[in-house]
mmCIF file of C-alpha atoms and ligand atoms in Angstrom:
data_model
loop_
_atom_site.group_PDB
_atom_site.id
_atom_site.type_symbol
_atom_site.label_atom_id
_atom_site.label_comp_id
_atom_site.label_asym_id
_atom_site.label_seq_id
_atom_site.Cartn_x
_atom_site.Cartn_y
_atom_site.Cartn_z
ATOM 1 C CA UNK A 1 0.000 0.000 0.000
ATOM 2 C CA UNK A 2 1.479 3.277 -1.079
ATOM 3 C CA UNK A 3 1.091 6.640 0.575
ATOM 4 C CA UNK A 4 1.422 9.966 -1.239
ATOM 5 C CA UNK A 5 -1.182 9.090 -3.858
ATOM 6 C CA UNK A 6 -4.741 10.141 -4.528
ATOM 7 C CA UNK A 7 -6.820 7.220 -3.247
ATOM 8 C CA UNK A 8 -10.465 6.776 -4.229
ATOM 9 C CA UNK A 9 -12.034 5.902 -0.900
ATOM 10 C CA UNK A 10 -15.781 5.964 -1.411
ATOM 11 C CA UNK A 11 -18.535 6.498 -3.956
ATOM 12 C CA UNK A 12 -19.906 10.042 -3.967
ATOM 13 C CA UNK A 13 -23.495 8.881 -3.708
ATOM 14 C CA UNK A 14 -22.807 7.069 -0.431
ATOM 15 C CA UNK A 15 -21.602 10.164 1.432
ATOM 16 C CA UNK A 16 -24.035 12.668 2.871
ATOM 17 C CA UNK A 17 -23.635 15.209 5.641
ATOM 18 C CA UNK A 18 -23.638 12.629 8.399
ATOM 19 C CA UNK A 19 -20.091 11.340 9.038
ATOM 20 C CA UNK A 20 -19.385 7.788 7.882
ATOM 21 C CA UNK A 21 -16.462 5.457 8.484
ATOM 22 C CA UNK A 22 -14.391 3.985 5.663
ATOM 23 C CA UNK A 23 -11.627 1.472 6.332
ATOM 24 C CA UNK A 24 -8.794 1.490 3.816
ATOM 25 C CA UNK A 25 -5.024 0.914 3.940
ATOM 26 C CA UNK A 26 -5.459 -0.503 7.457
ATOM 27 C CA UNK A 27 -6.667 2.914 8.591
ATOM 28 C CA UNK A 28 -10.015 4.267 9.677
ATOM 29 C CA UNK A 29 -11.223 7.401 7.946
ATOM 30 C CA UNK A 30 -14.218 9.606 8.545
ATOM 31 C CA UNK A 31 -15.916 11.126 5.502
ATOM 32 C CA UNK A 32 -18.634 13.771 5.673
ATOM 33 C CA UNK A 33 -19.950 16.830 3.871
ATOM 34 C CA UNK A 34 -19.989 20.379 5.148
ATOM 35 C CA UNK A 35 -23.073 22.561 4.677
ATOM 36 C CA UNK A 36 -22.058 23.679 1.163
ATOM 37 C CA UNK A 37 -21.775 20.045 0.060
ATOM 38 C CA UNK A 38 -17.967 19.792 0.074
ATOM 39 C CA UNK A 39 -16.671 16.335 0.947
ATOM 40 C CA UNK A 40 -13.952 15.995 3.591
ATOM 41 C CA UNK A 41 -11.754 13.099 4.644
ATOM 42 C CA UNK A 42 -10.021 12.940 8.031
ATOM 43 C CA UNK A 43 -8.451 10.325 10.226
ATOM 44 C CA UNK A 44 -11.205 8.725 12.278
ATOM 45 C CA UNK A 45 -9.173 8.728 15.451
ATOM 46 C CA UNK A 46 -9.994 11.386 18.018
ATOM 47 C CA UNK A 47 -6.792 12.663 19.547
ATOM 48 C CA UNK A 48 -8.351 12.807 23.020
ATOM 49 C CA UNK A 49 -9.107 9.161 23.838
ATOM 50 C CA UNK A 50 -9.233 7.554 20.432
ATOM 51 C CA UNK A 51 -12.983 7.873 19.903
ATOM 52 C CA UNK A 52 -14.344 7.251 16.416
ATOM 53 C CA UNK A 53 -15.447 10.558 14.908
ATOM 54 C CA UNK A 54 -17.517 8.609 12.376
ATOM 55 C CA UNK A 55 -19.905 7.718 15.194
ATOM 56 C CA UNK A 56 -20.370 11.411 15.891
ATOM 57 C CA UNK A 57 -22.400 14.130 14.229
ATOM 58 C CA UNK A 58 -22.091 17.556 12.600
ATOM 59 C CA UNK A 59 -22.311 20.831 14.474
ATOM 60 C CA UNK A 60 -22.175 23.516 11.809
ATOM 61 C CA UNK A 61 -19.187 22.479 9.713
ATOM 62 C CA UNK A 62 -17.447 20.684 12.584
ATOM 63 C CA UNK A 63 -17.475 16.970 13.361
ATOM 64 C CA UNK A 64 -18.332 16.249 16.971
ATOM 65 C CA UNK A 65 -16.653 13.310 18.683
ATOM 66 C CA UNK A 66 -19.374 11.188 20.316
ATOM 67 C CA UNK A 67 -17.296 10.445 23.436
ATOM 68 C CA UNK A 68 -16.664 13.849 25.062
ATOM 69 C CA UNK A 69 -17.969 16.198 22.420
ATOM 70 C CA UNK A 70 -14.739 17.722 21.156
ATOM 71 C CA UNK A 71 -15.385 19.499 17.863
ATOM 72 C CA UNK A 72 -13.050 19.334 14.889
ATOM 73 C CA UNK A 73 -12.974 21.658 11.881
ATOM 74 C CA UNK A 74 -12.488 20.302 8.346
ATOM 75 C CA UNK A 75 -8.773 21.207 8.535
ATOM 76 C CA UNK A 76 -8.467 18.855 11.509
ATOM 77 C CA UNK A 77 -8.060 21.496 14.230
ATOM 78 C CA UNK A 78 -10.115 21.121 17.391
ATOM 79 C CA UNK A 79 -12.288 24.166 17.989
ATOM 80 C CA UNK A 80 -14.103 23.230 21.183
ATOM 81 C CA UNK A 81 -13.551 21.129 24.299
ATOM 82 C CA UNK A 82 -16.905 21.188 26.110
ATOM 83 C CA UNK A 83 -15.602 20.029 29.512
ATOM 84 C CA UNK A 84 -13.116 22.931 29.575
ATOM 85 C CA UNK A 85 -14.899 25.887 27.998
ATOM 86 C CA UNK A 86 -12.355 28.397 29.368
ATOM 87 C CA UNK A 87 -9.311 26.556 28.067
ATOM 88 C CA UNK A 88 -7.513 27.853 25.004
ATOM 89 C CA UNK A 89 -7.689 24.823 22.767
ATOM 90 C CA UNK A 90 -4.100 23.515 22.563
ATOM 91 C CA UNK A 91 -2.400 23.236 19.164
ATOM 92 C CA UNK A 92 -1.879 19.558 19.727
ATOM 93 C CA UNK A 93 -5.632 19.015 19.696
ATOM 94 C CA UNK A 94 -5.921 18.120 16.035
ATOM 95 C CA UNK A 95 -6.443 15.129 13.788
ATOM 96 C CA UNK A 96 -4.971 14.485 10.348
ATOM 97 C CA UNK A 97 -7.136 15.961 7.584
ATOM 98 C CA UNK A 98 -6.482 14.947 3.987
ATOM 99 C CA UNK A 99 -6.872 17.009 0.809
ATOM 100 C CA UNK A 100 -10.095 15.776 -0.778
ATOM 101 C CA UNK A 101 -11.371 15.879 -4.362
ATOM 102 C CA UNK A 102 -14.708 14.632 -5.602
ATOM 103 C CA UNK A 103 -14.633 13.395 -9.165
ATOM 104 C CA UNK A 104 -15.820 10.586 -11.455
ATOM 105 C CA UNK A 105 -18.458 9.663 -8.883
ATOM 106 C CA UNK A 106 -15.877 8.971 -6.167
ATOM 107 C CA UNK A 107 -14.393 10.812 -3.199
ATOM 108 C CA UNK A 108 -10.606 10.869 -3.352
ATOM 109 C CA UNK A 109 -8.183 11.714 -0.580
ATOM 110 C CA UNK A 110 -4.531 12.545 -0.908
ATOM 111 C CA UNK A 111 -3.121 10.154 1.681
ATOM 112 C CA UNK A 112 0.285 11.539 2.432
ATOM 113 C CA UNK A 113 2.200 14.516 3.696
ATOM 114 C CA UNK A 114 3.711 15.964 0.526
ATOM 115 C CA UNK A 115 3.089 19.637 -0.207
ATOM 116 C CA UNK A 116 0.920 20.275 -3.256
ATOM 117 C CA UNK A 117 3.842 20.994 -5.590
ATOM 118 C CA UNK A 118 5.449 17.583 -4.929
ATOM 119 C CA UNK A 119 2.346 15.410 -5.174
ATOM 120 C CA UNK A 120 1.659 13.048 -8.052
ATOM 121 C CA UNK A 121 -0.988 14.671 -10.255
ATOM 122 C CA UNK A 122 -4.644 13.824 -9.854
ATOM 123 C CA UNK A 123 -5.369 11.012 -12.349
ATOM 124 C CA UNK A 124 -6.977 11.969 -15.649
ATOM 125 C CA UNK A 125 -9.359 9.097 -16.383
ATOM 126 C CA UNK A 126 -11.154 8.719 -19.729
ATOM 127 C CA UNK A 127 -14.914 8.336 -20.356
ATOM 128 C CA UNK A 128 -16.314 9.394 -16.980
ATOM 129 C CA UNK A 129 -17.479 12.792 -18.103
ATOM 130 C CA UNK A 130 -18.881 11.551 -21.425
ATOM 131 C CA UNK A 131 -22.701 11.709 -21.532
ATOM 132 C CA UNK A 132 -22.979 9.000 -24.191
ATOM 133 C CA UNK A 133 -22.541 6.305 -21.544
ATOM 134 C CA UNK A 134 -25.032 4.592 -19.289
ATOM 135 C CA UNK A 135 -23.340 3.959 -15.939
ATOM 136 C CA UNK A 136 -23.822 1.427 -13.174
ATOM 137 C CA UNK A 137 -21.700 1.055 -10.046
ATOM 138 C CA UNK A 138 -21.148 -1.529 -7.369
ATOM 139 C CA UNK A 139 -18.744 -3.237 -5.026
ATOM 140 C CA UNK A 140 -17.071 -6.626 -4.900
ATOM 141 C CA UNK A 141 -15.219 -8.020 -1.913
ATOM 142 C CA UNK A 142 -12.194 -10.296 -2.119
ATOM 143 C CA UNK A 143 -10.248 -11.936 0.747
ATOM 144 C CA UNK A 144 -6.976 -11.069 -0.996
ATOM 145 C CA UNK A 145 -4.295 -8.417 -1.037
ATOM 146 C CA UNK A 146 -5.386 -5.660 -3.418
ATOM 147 C CA UNK A 147 -2.486 -6.009 -5.830
ATOM 148 C CA UNK A 148 -3.518 -9.543 -6.754
ATOM 149 C CA UNK A 149 -7.027 -8.339 -7.611
ATOM 150 C CA UNK A 150 -5.534 -5.339 -9.420
ATOM 151 C CA UNK A 151 -3.212 -7.421 -11.608
ATOM 152 C CA UNK A 152 -6.015 -9.843 -12.380
ATOM 153 C CA UNK A 153 -7.997 -6.945 -13.864
ATOM 154 C CA UNK A 154 -5.119 -6.254 -16.253
ATOM 155 C CA UNK A 155 -4.444 -9.830 -17.223
ATOM 156 C CA UNK A 156 -5.412 -10.632 -20.811
ATOM 157 C CA UNK A 157 -4.017 -14.165 -20.952
ATOM 158 C CA UNK A 158 -6.378 -15.587 -18.331
ATOM 159 C CA UNK A 159 -9.574 -14.800 -20.224
ATOM 160 C CA UNK A 160 -9.696 -17.993 -22.343
ATOM 161 C CA UNK A 161 -9.158 -20.152 -19.272
ATOM 162 C CA UNK A 162 -11.083 -18.397 -16.545
ATOM 163 C CA UNK A 163 -13.777 -16.745 -18.668
ATOM 164 C CA UNK A 164 -13.943 -19.275 -21.505
ATOM 165 C CA UNK A 165 -17.252 -19.093 -23.335
ATOM 166 C CA UNK A 166 -18.179 -15.571 -22.219
ATOM 167 C CA UNK A 167 -15.394 -13.607 -23.838
ATOM 168 C CA UNK A 168 -12.317 -15.822 -23.641
ATOM 169 C CA UNK A 169 -11.616 -18.137 -26.535
ATOM 170 C CA UNK A 170 -9.885 -21.353 -25.602
ATOM 171 C CA UNK A 171 -9.482 -22.342 -29.251
ATOM 172 C CA UNK A 172 -7.286 -19.321 -29.746
ATOM 173 C CA UNK A 173 -5.725 -18.248 -26.444
ATOM 174 C CA UNK A 174 -2.769 -16.463 -28.043
ATOM 175 C CA UNK A 175 -2.285 -12.830 -27.063
ATOM 176 C CA UNK A 176 -0.875 -10.802 -29.955
ATOM 177 C CA UNK A 177 2.357 -8.959 -29.157
ATOM 178 C CA UNK A 178 1.661 -5.547 -27.740
ATOM 179 C CA UNK A 179 3.481 -2.473 -26.536
ATOM 180 C CA UNK A 180 2.743 -0.832 -23.228
ATOM 181 C CA UNK A 181 2.177 2.881 -23.637
ATOM 182 C CA UNK A 182 3.171 4.579 -20.422
ATOM 183 C CA UNK A 183 1.167 7.373 -18.835
ATOM 184 C CA UNK A 184 2.672 9.627 -16.187
ATOM 185 C CA UNK A 185 1.086 7.428 -13.500
ATOM 186 C CA UNK A 186 0.180 4.253 -15.331
ATOM 187 C CA UNK A 187 0.089 2.530 -18.660
ATOM 188 C CA UNK A 188 -2.102 0.862 -21.276
ATOM 189 C CA UNK A 189 -2.083 -1.899 -23.832
ATOM 190 C CA UNK A 190 -4.378 -2.507 -26.780
ATOM 191 C CA UNK A 191 -4.907 -5.892 -28.399
ATOM 192 C CA UNK A 192 -7.422 -7.353 -30.811
ATOM 193 C CA UNK A 193 -8.825 -10.640 -29.569
ATOM 194 C CA UNK A 194 -10.846 -13.231 -31.382
ATOM 195 C CA UNK A 195 -13.963 -14.089 -29.375
ATOM 196 C CA UNK A 196 -15.442 -17.605 -29.425
ATOM 197 C CA UNK A 197 -17.566 -17.983 -32.550
ATOM 198 C CA UNK A 198 -20.229 -20.025 -30.832
ATOM 199 C CA UNK A 199 -23.346 -19.075 -28.944
ATOM 200 C CA UNK A 200 -23.725 -15.438 -28.045
ATOM 201 C CA UNK A 201 -25.261 -15.321 -24.606
ATOM 202 C CA UNK A 202 -28.311 -13.374 -23.485
ATOM 203 C CA UNK A 203 -29.755 -10.166 -24.848
ATOM 204 C CA UNK A 204 -26.551 -9.291 -26.708
ATOM 205 C CA UNK A 205 -27.649 -11.836 -29.342
ATOM 206 C CA UNK A 206 -29.997 -9.255 -30.819
ATOM 207 C CA UNK A 207 -27.191 -6.961 -31.755
ATOM 208 C CA UNK A 208 -25.089 -9.507 -33.584
ATOM 209 C CA UNK A 209 -25.875 -10.240 -37.199
ATOM 210 C CA UNK A 210 -23.694 -13.216 -38.106
ATOM 211 C CA UNK A 211 -20.472 -14.241 -36.502
ATOM 212 C CA UNK A 212 -18.776 -12.336 -33.732
ATOM 213 C CA UNK A 213 -16.159 -10.008 -35.145
ATOM 214 C CA UNK A 214 -12.778 -9.512 -33.478
ATOM 215 C CA UNK A 215 -12.840 -7.419 -30.371
ATOM 216 C CA UNK A 216 -10.509 -4.512 -29.768
ATOM 217 C CA UNK A 217 -9.601 -4.557 -26.096
ATOM 218 C CA UNK A 218 -7.773 -1.971 -24.077
ATOM 219 C CA UNK A 219 -6.438 -2.574 -20.578
ATOM 220 C CA UNK A 220 -4.993 0.275 -18.565
ATOM 221 C CA UNK A 221 -3.936 1.114 -15.035
ATOM 222 C CA UNK A 222 -3.258 4.163 -12.931
ATOM 223 C CA UNK A 223 -1.468 4.321 -9.617
ATOM 224 C CA UNK A 224 -2.298 3.492 -6.959
ATOM 225 C CA UNK A 225 -5.208 1.072 -7.530
ATOM 226 C CA UNK A 226 -7.266 1.833 -10.620
ATOM 227 C CA UNK A 227 -7.700 -0.340 -13.708
ATOM 228 C CA UNK A 228 -9.709 -0.014 -16.899
ATOM 229 C CA UNK A 229 -10.961 -2.682 -19.274
ATOM 230 C CA UNK A 230 -12.415 -1.235 -22.464
ATOM 231 C CA UNK A 231 -14.009 -3.503 -25.023
ATOM 232 C CA UNK A 232 -15.127 -2.337 -28.464
ATOM 233 C CA UNK A 233 -18.113 -4.490 -29.347
ATOM 234 C CA UNK A 234 -20.101 -4.331 -32.607
ATOM 235 C CA UNK A 235 -22.858 -2.504 -30.754
ATOM 236 C CA UNK A 236 -20.643 -0.018 -28.948
ATOM 237 C CA UNK A 237 -18.195 0.472 -26.130
ATOM 238 C CA UNK A 238 -18.215 -1.410 -22.851
ATOM 239 C CA UNK A 239 -15.989 0.016 -20.158
ATOM 240 C CA UNK A 240 -15.219 -1.373 -16.705
ATOM 241 C CA UNK A 241 -13.251 0.647 -14.172
ATOM 242 C CA UNK A 242 -12.095 -1.254 -11.090
ATOM 243 C CA UNK A 243 -10.846 0.699 -8.110
ATOM 244 C CA UNK A 244 -9.242 -1.906 -5.855
ATOM 245 C CA UNK A 245 -9.215 -0.520 -2.345
ATOM 246 C CA UNK A 246 -7.160 -2.398 0.245
ATOM 247 C CA UNK A 247 -9.059 -2.696 3.499
ATOM 248 C CA UNK A 248 -6.137 -4.537 5.048
ATOM 249 C CA UNK A 249 -3.576 -7.103 4.021
ATOM 250 C CA UNK A 250 -6.215 -9.792 3.583
ATOM 251 C CA UNK A 251 -9.210 -7.930 2.247
ATOM 252 C CA UNK A 252 -9.949 -5.774 -0.780
ATOM 253 C CA UNK A 253 -13.111 -3.992 -1.803
ATOM 254 C CA UNK A 254 -13.346 -3.266 -5.504
ATOM 255 C CA UNK A 255 -15.528 -0.220 -6.076
ATOM 256 C CA UNK A 256 -16.346 -0.566 -9.769
ATOM 257 C CA UNK A 257 -18.051 1.516 -12.424
ATOM 258 C CA UNK A 258 -19.327 -0.066 -15.616
ATOM 259 C CA UNK A 259 -20.308 2.103 -18.579
ATOM 260 C CA UNK A 260 -21.897 1.186 -21.890
ATOM 261 C CA UNK A 261 -22.949 3.055 -25.033
ATOM 262 C CA UNK A 262 -25.647 0.523 -26.019
ATOM 263 C CA UNK A 263 -28.846 -0.747 -24.392
ATOM 264 C CA UNK A 264 -28.931 2.481 -22.455
ATOM 265 C CA UNK A 265 -32.328 1.985 -20.848
ATOM 266 C CA UNK A 266 -32.672 1.222 -17.194
ATOM 267 C CA UNK A 267 -34.224 -2.098 -18.179
ATOM 268 C CA UNK A 268 -30.782 -3.392 -19.243
ATOM 269 C CA UNK A 269 -28.993 -2.453 -15.995
ATOM 270 C CA UNK A 270 -29.775 -5.810 -14.407
ATOM 271 C CA UNK A 271 -28.213 -7.665 -17.318
ATOM 272 C CA UNK A 272 -25.127 -5.421 -17.228
ATOM 273 C CA UNK A 273 -24.759 -6.025 -13.484
ATOM 274 C CA UNK A 274 -25.048 -9.780 -13.970
ATOM 275 C CA UNK A 275 -22.248 -9.727 -16.527
ATOM 276 C CA UNK A 276 -19.899 -7.838 -14.197
ATOM 277 C CA UNK A 277 -20.683 -10.172 -11.296
ATOM 278 C CA UNK A 278 -20.201 -13.246 -13.445
ATOM 279 C CA UNK A 279 -16.708 -12.108 -14.424
ATOM 280 C CA UNK A 280 -15.732 -11.360 -10.807
ATOM 281 C CA UNK A 281 -17.206 -14.671 -9.633
ATOM 282 C CA UNK A 282 -15.156 -16.533 -12.230
ATOM 283 C CA UNK A 283 -11.992 -14.689 -11.156
ATOM 284 C CA UNK A 284 -12.645 -15.151 -7.438
ATOM 285 C CA UNK A 285 -11.463 -18.738 -6.771
ATOM 286 C CA UNK A 286 -8.371 -18.244 -8.926
ATOM 287 C CA UNK A 287 -7.285 -15.028 -7.244
ATOM 288 C CA UNK A 288 -8.055 -16.311 -3.742
ATOM 289 C CA UNK A 289 -5.869 -19.385 -4.341
ATOM 290 C CA UNK A 290 -2.822 -17.421 -5.541
ATOM 291 C CA UNK A 291 0.438 -17.768 -3.612
ATOM 292 C CA UNK A 292 2.160 -15.868 -2.245
ATOM 293 C CA UNK A 293 -0.663 -13.651 -1.059
ATOM 294 C CA UNK A 294 1.460 -10.543 -1.392
ATOM 295 C CA UNK A 295 2.841 -9.434 -4.713
ATOM 296 C CA UNK A 296 6.590 -10.111 -4.705
ATOM 297 C CA UNK A 297 8.870 -7.115 -4.857
ATOM 298 C CA UNK A 298 11.427 -8.770 -7.117
ATOM 299 C CA UNK A 299 10.353 -8.934 -10.753
ATOM 300 C CA UNK A 300 12.229 -12.244 -11.112
ATOM 301 C CA UNK A 301 10.355 -13.937 -8.266
ATOM 302 C CA UNK A 302 7.595 -15.053 -10.643
ATOM 303 C CA UNK A 303 8.173 -16.080 -14.222
ATOM 304 C CA UNK A 304 6.740 -13.502 -16.602
ATOM 305 C CA UNK A 305 6.391 -13.739 -20.367
ATOM 306 C CA UNK A 306 5.778 -11.138 -23.052
ATOM 307 C CA UNK A 307 2.008 -11.223 -22.693
ATOM 308 C CA UNK A 308 2.411 -10.159 -19.049
ATOM 309 C CA UNK A 309 3.932 -6.871 -20.194
ATOM 310 C CA UNK A 310 1.354 -4.597 -18.648
ATOM 311 C CA UNK A 311 1.691 -6.208 -15.221
ATOM 312 C CA UNK A 312 5.445 -5.852 -15.462
ATOM 313 C CA UNK A 313 4.958 -2.166 -16.221
ATOM 314 C CA UNK A 314 2.896 -1.895 -13.035
ATOM 315 C CA UNK A 315 5.426 -3.817 -10.938
ATOM 316 C CA UNK A 316 8.248 -1.582 -12.122
ATOM 317 C CA UNK A 317 6.329 1.562 -11.387
ATOM 318 C CA UNK A 318 5.408 0.275 -7.942
ATOM 319 C CA UNK A 319 9.041 -0.619 -7.224
ATOM 320 C CA UNK A 320 10.021 2.923 -7.996
ATOM 321 C CA UNK A 321 7.672 4.249 -5.320
ATOM 322 C CA UNK A 322 8.630 1.587 -2.771
ATOM 323 C CA UNK A 323 12.242 2.630 -3.319
ATOM 324 C CA UNK A 324 11.226 6.217 -2.626
ATOM 325 C CA UNK A 325 10.013 5.097 0.807
ATOM 326 C CA UNK A 326 6.307 5.450 0.026
ATOM 327 C CA UNK A 327 5.224 1.940 1.013
ATOM 328 C CA UNK A 328 3.255 1.809 4.207
ATOM 329 C CA UNK A 329 4.453 -1.032 6.354
ATOM 330 C CA UNK A 330 1.395 -3.206 6.503
ATOM 331 C CA UNK A 331 2.309 -4.889 9.740
ATOM 332 C CA UNK A 332 1.001 -2.709 12.503
ATOM 333 C CA UNK A 333 3.280 -1.469 15.218
ATOM 334 C CA UNK A 334 3.200 -3.598 18.320
ATOM 335 C CA UNK A 335 4.130 -2.124 21.643
ATOM 336 C CA UNK A 336 6.444 -3.962 24.019
ATOM 337 C CA UNK A 337 3.605 -5.876 25.596
ATOM 338 C CA UNK A 338 2.249 -6.808 22.196
ATOM 339 C CA UNK A 339 -0.662 -4.401 21.928
ATOM 340 C CA UNK A 340 -1.346 -2.495 18.772
ATOM 341 C CA UNK A 341 -0.411 1.147 18.752
ATOM 342 C CA UNK A 342 -2.609 3.637 16.924
ATOM 343 C CA UNK A 343 -0.797 5.114 13.946
ATOM 344 C CA UNK A 344 -2.019 7.373 11.151
ATOM 345 C CA UNK A 345 -0.994 8.219 7.616
ATOM 346 C CA UNK A 346 0.654 11.655 7.950
ATOM 347 C CA UNK A 347 -1.302 14.522 6.401
ATOM 348 C CA UNK A 348 0.274 17.537 4.634
ATOM 349 C CA UNK A 349 -0.085 19.776 7.693
ATOM 350 C CA UNK A 350 2.560 17.661 9.455
ATOM 351 C CA UNK A 351 5.213 18.891 7.071
ATOM 352 C CA UNK A 352 3.863 21.997 5.429
ATOM 353 C CA UNK A 353 2.923 24.151 8.415
ATOM 354 C CA UNK A 354 6.025 24.897 10.533
ATOM 355 C CA UNK A 355 4.186 25.977 13.671
ATOM 356 C CA UNK A 356 2.399 22.617 13.678
ATOM 357 C CA UNK A 357 5.378 20.432 13.029
ATOM 358 C CA UNK A 358 5.693 19.320 16.624
ATOM 359 C CA UNK A 359 1.994 19.445 17.341
ATOM 360 C CA UNK A 360 1.164 15.830 16.581
ATOM 361 C CA UNK A 361 0.164 13.384 19.258
ATOM 362 C CA UNK A 362 -0.492 10.291 17.163
ATOM 363 C CA UNK A 363 2.440 8.564 15.505
ATOM 364 C CA UNK A 364 2.948 8.231 11.765
ATOM 365 C CA UNK A 365 2.489 4.847 10.184
ATOM 366 C CA UNK A 366 5.917 3.280 9.550
ATOM 367 C CA UNK A 367 7.144 2.831 5.999
ATOM 368 C CA UNK A 368 9.189 0.125 4.361
ATOM 369 C CA UNK A 369 12.861 1.018 4.111
ATOM 370 C CA UNK A 370 13.958 1.625 0.506
ATOM 371 C CA UNK A 371 15.661 -1.408 -1.048
ATOM 372 C CA UNK A 372 19.415 -1.040 -1.516
ATOM 373 C CA UNK A 373 20.754 -1.108 -5.052
ATOM 374 C CA UNK A 374 23.112 -4.055 -5.614
HETATM 375 FE FE1 FES B 1 -13.072 12.187 21.386
HETATM 376 FE FE2 FES B 1 -12.850 12.320 24.026
HETATM 377 S S1 FES B 1 -12.383 10.693 22.723
HETATM 378 S S2 FES B 1 -13.681 13.767 22.693
HETATM 379 CO CO1 CO B 2 -10.845 -12.136 -15.052
#
């Protein structure tokens, strides 16, 4: 899990004014909207006694901790301590607040402490703002580390074996040679695949005249956790974005968006949903059985071939950021007597605002030491 990226944490439509809790990257976050509708993401750990702000409520534009009523502004600073109304609220009374952007139907938080000028750019994703699509969204839960689910979404060579019949063709499983085109924070590949010629399932039958023509397929990824599968069918474009959000080392929630330019009535949403679920359900046992559970750091630890090029591009990019010290150590800190210690992903205020630099009570999550060059 990498810090210092824009992480999509929740669907926009799920978040209202009332604070909610979202668990991601082994951290608890509280997400809420202020009175003008702006979404905010903060650490869900009250600095007083560790209460969960997400169980609290709004008072004006402040979140109120449900335990002793401390109020926190959207920038994380405490503005009121009800038991001590005469006390000047100390500087240390603050929680980490993360820069938040709402886009593409998701709420994104910059989880890291870099100042704005040093942050990776906000990802430019295709299609989302295009009105010619009909969109459905949903979630899928996997008991796996998110990078295994992520790489599976990019993997072209598994389709004939895992999805044979639907869109994989076991008679012709060859993946044509392709180049990976790199983006600033990701990459893409485009291949033309031959679908099985036999039975076309379900309502799609209506749109096919004779045989099934070859299918242009694009797979793409963006750091830290987003993938795209884009399929050009005779009747139009079908697009599936998967945002693989690590809950912890052993659990991932994929918050997906599927878009189509055909069968745009609501009546076809159920069929579209079934197709997405069928693909995930076919992937599920394969991905769950993968060993090791964590993606190896060394590229040579698993044997890759040419058709794995896009995953290799991801692994290299990820290595670069691990080597920069951006990987959150996923094993939680244990204290001497073996209890877990509360740690948080550092927010920009920890570094960017000098008078606050020593104001933090809660510790930063540890990071993996950069690998030494041989
Ligand atoms: Fe939050 Fe006391 S724990 S106010
Ligand atoms: Co699959």
